[in-house]
mmCIF file of C-alpha atoms in Angstrom:
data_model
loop_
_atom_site.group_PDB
_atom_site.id
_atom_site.type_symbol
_atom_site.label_atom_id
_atom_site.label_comp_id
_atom_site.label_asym_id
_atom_site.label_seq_id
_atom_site.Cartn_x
_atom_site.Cartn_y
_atom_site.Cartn_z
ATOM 1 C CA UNK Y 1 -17.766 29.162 -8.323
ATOM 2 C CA UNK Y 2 -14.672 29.966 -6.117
ATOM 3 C CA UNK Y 3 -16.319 28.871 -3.142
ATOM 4 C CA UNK Y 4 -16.340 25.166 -4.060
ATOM 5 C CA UNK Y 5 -12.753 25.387 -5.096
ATOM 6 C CA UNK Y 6 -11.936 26.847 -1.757
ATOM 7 C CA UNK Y 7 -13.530 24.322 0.241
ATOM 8 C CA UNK Y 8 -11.666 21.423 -1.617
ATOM 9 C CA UNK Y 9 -8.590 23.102 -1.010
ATOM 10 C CA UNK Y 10 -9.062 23.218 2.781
ATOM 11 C CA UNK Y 11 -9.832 19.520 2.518
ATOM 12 C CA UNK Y 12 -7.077 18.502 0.772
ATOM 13 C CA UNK Y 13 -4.993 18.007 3.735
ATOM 14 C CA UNK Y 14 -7.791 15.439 4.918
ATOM 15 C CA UNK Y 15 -7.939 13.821 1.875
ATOM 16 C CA UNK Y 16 -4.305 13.463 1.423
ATOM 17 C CA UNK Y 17 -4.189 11.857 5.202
ATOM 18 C CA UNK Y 18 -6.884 9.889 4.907
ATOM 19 C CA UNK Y 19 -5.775 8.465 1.065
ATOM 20 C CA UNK Y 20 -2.495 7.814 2.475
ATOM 21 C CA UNK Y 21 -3.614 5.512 5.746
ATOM 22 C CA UNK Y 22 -5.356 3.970 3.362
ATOM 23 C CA UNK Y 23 -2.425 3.107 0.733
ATOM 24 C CA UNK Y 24 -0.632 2.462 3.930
ATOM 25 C CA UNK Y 25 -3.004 -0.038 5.453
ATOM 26 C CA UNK Y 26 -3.270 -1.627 1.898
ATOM 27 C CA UNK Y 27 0.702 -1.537 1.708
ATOM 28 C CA UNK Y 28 0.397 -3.568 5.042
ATOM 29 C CA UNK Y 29 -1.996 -6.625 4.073
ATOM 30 C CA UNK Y 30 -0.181 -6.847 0.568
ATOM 31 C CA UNK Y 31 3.010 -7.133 2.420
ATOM 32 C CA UNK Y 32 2.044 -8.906 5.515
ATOM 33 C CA UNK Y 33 0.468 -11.535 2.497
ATOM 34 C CA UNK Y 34 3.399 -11.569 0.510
ATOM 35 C CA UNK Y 35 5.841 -11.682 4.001
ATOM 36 C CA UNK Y 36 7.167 -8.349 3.450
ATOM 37 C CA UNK Y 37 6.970 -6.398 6.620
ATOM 38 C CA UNK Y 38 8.652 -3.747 5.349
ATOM 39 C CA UNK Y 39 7.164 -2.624 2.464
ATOM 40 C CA UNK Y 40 4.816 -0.019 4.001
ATOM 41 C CA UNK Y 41 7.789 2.136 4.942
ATOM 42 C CA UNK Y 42 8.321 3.303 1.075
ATOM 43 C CA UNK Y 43 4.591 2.907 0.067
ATOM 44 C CA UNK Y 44 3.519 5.298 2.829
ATOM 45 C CA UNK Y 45 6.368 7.928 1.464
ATOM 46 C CA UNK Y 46 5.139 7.038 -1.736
ATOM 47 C CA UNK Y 47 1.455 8.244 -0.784
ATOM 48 C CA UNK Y 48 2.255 11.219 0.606
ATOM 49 C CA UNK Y 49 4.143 12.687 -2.145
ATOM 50 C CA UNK Y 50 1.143 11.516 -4.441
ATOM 51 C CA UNK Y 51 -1.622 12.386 -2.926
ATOM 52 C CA UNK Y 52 0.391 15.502 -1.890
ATOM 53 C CA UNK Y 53 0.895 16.916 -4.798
ATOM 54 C CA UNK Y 54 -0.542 14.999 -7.540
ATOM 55 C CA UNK Y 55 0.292 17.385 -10.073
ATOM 56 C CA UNK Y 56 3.983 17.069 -9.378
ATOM 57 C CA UNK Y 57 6.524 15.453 -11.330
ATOM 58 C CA UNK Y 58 7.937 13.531 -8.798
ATOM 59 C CA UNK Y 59 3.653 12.097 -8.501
ATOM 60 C CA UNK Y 60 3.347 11.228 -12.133
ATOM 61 C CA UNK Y 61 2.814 7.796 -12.839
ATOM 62 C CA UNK Y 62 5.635 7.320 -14.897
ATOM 63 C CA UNK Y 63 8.008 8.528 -12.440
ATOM 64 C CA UNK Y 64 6.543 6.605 -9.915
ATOM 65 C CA UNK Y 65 6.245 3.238 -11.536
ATOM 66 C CA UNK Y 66 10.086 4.081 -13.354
ATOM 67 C CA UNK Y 67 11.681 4.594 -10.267
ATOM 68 C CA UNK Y 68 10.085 1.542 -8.137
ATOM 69 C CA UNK Y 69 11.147 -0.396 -10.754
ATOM 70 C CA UNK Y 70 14.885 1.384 -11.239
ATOM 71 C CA UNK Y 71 15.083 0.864 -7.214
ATOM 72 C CA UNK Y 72 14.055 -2.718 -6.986
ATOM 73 C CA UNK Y 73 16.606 -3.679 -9.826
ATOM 74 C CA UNK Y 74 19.067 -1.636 -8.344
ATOM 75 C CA UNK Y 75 18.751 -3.375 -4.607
ATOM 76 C CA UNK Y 76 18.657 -7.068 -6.256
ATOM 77 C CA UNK Y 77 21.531 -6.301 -8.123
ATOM 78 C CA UNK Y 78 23.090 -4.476 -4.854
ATOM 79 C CA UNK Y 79 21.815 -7.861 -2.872
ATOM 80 C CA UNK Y 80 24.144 -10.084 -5.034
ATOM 81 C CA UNK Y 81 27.557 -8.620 -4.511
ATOM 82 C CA UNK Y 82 30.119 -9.678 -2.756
ATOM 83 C CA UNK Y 83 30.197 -6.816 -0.485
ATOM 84 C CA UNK Y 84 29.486 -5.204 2.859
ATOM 85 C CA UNK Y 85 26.225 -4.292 3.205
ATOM 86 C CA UNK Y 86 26.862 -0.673 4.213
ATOM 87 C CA UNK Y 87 28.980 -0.818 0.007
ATOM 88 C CA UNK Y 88 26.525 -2.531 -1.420
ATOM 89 C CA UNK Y 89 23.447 -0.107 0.072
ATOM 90 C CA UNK Y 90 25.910 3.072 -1.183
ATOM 91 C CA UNK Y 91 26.791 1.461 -4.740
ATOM 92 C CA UNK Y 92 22.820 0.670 -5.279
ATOM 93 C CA UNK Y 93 21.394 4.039 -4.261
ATOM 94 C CA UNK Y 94 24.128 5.825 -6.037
ATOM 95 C CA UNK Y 95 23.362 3.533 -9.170
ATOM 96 C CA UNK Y 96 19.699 3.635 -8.467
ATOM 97 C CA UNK Y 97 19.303 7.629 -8.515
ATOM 98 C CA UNK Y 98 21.926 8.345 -11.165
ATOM 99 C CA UNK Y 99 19.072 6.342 -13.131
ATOM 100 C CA UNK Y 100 16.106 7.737 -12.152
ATOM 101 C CA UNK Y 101 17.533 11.237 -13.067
ATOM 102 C CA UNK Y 102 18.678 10.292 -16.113
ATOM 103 C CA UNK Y 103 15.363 8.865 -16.715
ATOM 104 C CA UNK Y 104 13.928 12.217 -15.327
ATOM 105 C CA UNK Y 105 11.710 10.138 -13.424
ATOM 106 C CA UNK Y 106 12.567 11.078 -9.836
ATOM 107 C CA UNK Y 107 10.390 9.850 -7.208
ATOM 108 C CA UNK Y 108 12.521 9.431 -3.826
ATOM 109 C CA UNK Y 109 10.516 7.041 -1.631
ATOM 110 C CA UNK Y 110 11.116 4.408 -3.841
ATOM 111 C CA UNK Y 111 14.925 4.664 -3.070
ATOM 112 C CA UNK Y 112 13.527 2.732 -0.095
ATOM 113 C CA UNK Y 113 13.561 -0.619 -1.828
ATOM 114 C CA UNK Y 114 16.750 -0.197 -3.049
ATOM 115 C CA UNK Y 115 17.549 -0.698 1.226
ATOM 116 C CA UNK Y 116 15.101 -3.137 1.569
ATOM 117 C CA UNK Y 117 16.152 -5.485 -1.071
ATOM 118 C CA UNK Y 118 20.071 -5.579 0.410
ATOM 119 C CA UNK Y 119 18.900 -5.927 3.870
ATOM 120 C CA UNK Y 120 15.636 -7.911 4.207
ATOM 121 C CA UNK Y 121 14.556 -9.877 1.104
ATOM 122 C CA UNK Y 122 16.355 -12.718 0.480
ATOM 123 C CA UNK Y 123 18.021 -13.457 -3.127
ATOM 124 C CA UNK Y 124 15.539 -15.800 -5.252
ATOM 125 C CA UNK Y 125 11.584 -16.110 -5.633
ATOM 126 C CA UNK Y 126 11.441 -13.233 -2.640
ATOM 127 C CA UNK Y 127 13.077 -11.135 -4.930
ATOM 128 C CA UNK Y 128 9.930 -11.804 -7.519
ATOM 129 C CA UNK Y 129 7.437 -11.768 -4.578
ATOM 130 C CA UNK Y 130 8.844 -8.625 -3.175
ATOM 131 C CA UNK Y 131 8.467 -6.937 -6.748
ATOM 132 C CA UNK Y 132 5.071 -8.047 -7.260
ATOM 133 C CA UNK Y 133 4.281 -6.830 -3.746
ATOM 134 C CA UNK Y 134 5.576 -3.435 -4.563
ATOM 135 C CA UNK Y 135 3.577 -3.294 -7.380
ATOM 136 C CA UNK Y 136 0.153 -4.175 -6.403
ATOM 137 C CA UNK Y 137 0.356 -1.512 -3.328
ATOM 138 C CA UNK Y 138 2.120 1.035 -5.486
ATOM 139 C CA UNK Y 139 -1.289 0.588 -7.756
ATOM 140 C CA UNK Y 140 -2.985 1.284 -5.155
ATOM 141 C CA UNK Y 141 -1.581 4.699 -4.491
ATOM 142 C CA UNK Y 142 -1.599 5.615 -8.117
ATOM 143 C CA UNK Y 143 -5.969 4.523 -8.197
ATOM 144 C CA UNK Y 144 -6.156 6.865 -4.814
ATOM 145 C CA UNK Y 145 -4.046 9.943 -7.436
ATOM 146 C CA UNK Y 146 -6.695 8.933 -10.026
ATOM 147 C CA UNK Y 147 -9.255 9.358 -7.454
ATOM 148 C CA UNK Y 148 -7.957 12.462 -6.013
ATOM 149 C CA UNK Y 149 -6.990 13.825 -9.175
ATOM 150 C CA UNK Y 150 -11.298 13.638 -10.308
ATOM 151 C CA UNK Y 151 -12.076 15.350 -6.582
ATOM 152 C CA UNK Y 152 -9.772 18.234 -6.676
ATOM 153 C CA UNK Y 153 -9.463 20.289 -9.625
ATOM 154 C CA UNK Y 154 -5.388 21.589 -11.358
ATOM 155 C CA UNK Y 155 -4.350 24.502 -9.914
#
């Protein structure tokens, strides 16, 4: 019975790579669809600290979808002040992760969007398409845990 245990522990490292070119390829249409070049940056962070360790805190679905969500609020908020950028980037990741670990819901790559939002998506409906891009390729890394999780058994 160890034997099977053993061998999906030597392919975990394939199975991690390969689930996260995947969420990162799927991160890419969704974002080249919704204009978002970007967005493949956090989502391919996002996968690797998943599929990584899926039994993590930081890979829970709750902290995951919590701390996109903190992140994305915190760079649209960041986005409309009448700052610098290089303030308003500091004041929104500050904000943003003083949330999340309140929350306890700590998953870093999302602190990506916080950036993103400031620098690259313009106030407005890209805000909302932006979001809703996030989303849909952050689902896609949490099916690929799901997946993983029925493949590999808990330690």
């Amino acid at each position: 019975m160890s034997t099977p245990v053993r061998l999906q522990e030597r392919a975990l490292p394939a199975i991690t790579a390969a689930g996260g070119a995947l969420a990162t390829l799927g991160a890419w249409q969704i974002g080249a669809l919704a204009g978002f070049p970007a967005l493949p940056a956090p989502v391919a962070a996002a996968a690797l600290v998943v599929l990584a360790a899926p039994h993590a805190p930081a890979a829970r679905p709750r902290a995951v979808v919590l701390a996109h969500l903190v992140c994305l609020i915190a760079g649209g908020v960041g986005a409309q002040l009448p700052l610098d950028a290089s303030l308003a980037i500091a004041l929104a990741v500050a904000s943003a992760a003083v949330t999340m670990l309140m929350a306890r819901a700590v998953h870093a790559p999302a602190i990506a969007h916080t950036v993103i939002m400031i620098v690259a998506v313009a106030p407005g409906i890209a805000t909302l398409r932006y979001a809703a891009a996030t989303f849909a390729a952050v689902g896609v890394v949490l099916a690929l845990r799901a997946a993983l999780l029925r493949m590999v058994p808990a330690p």
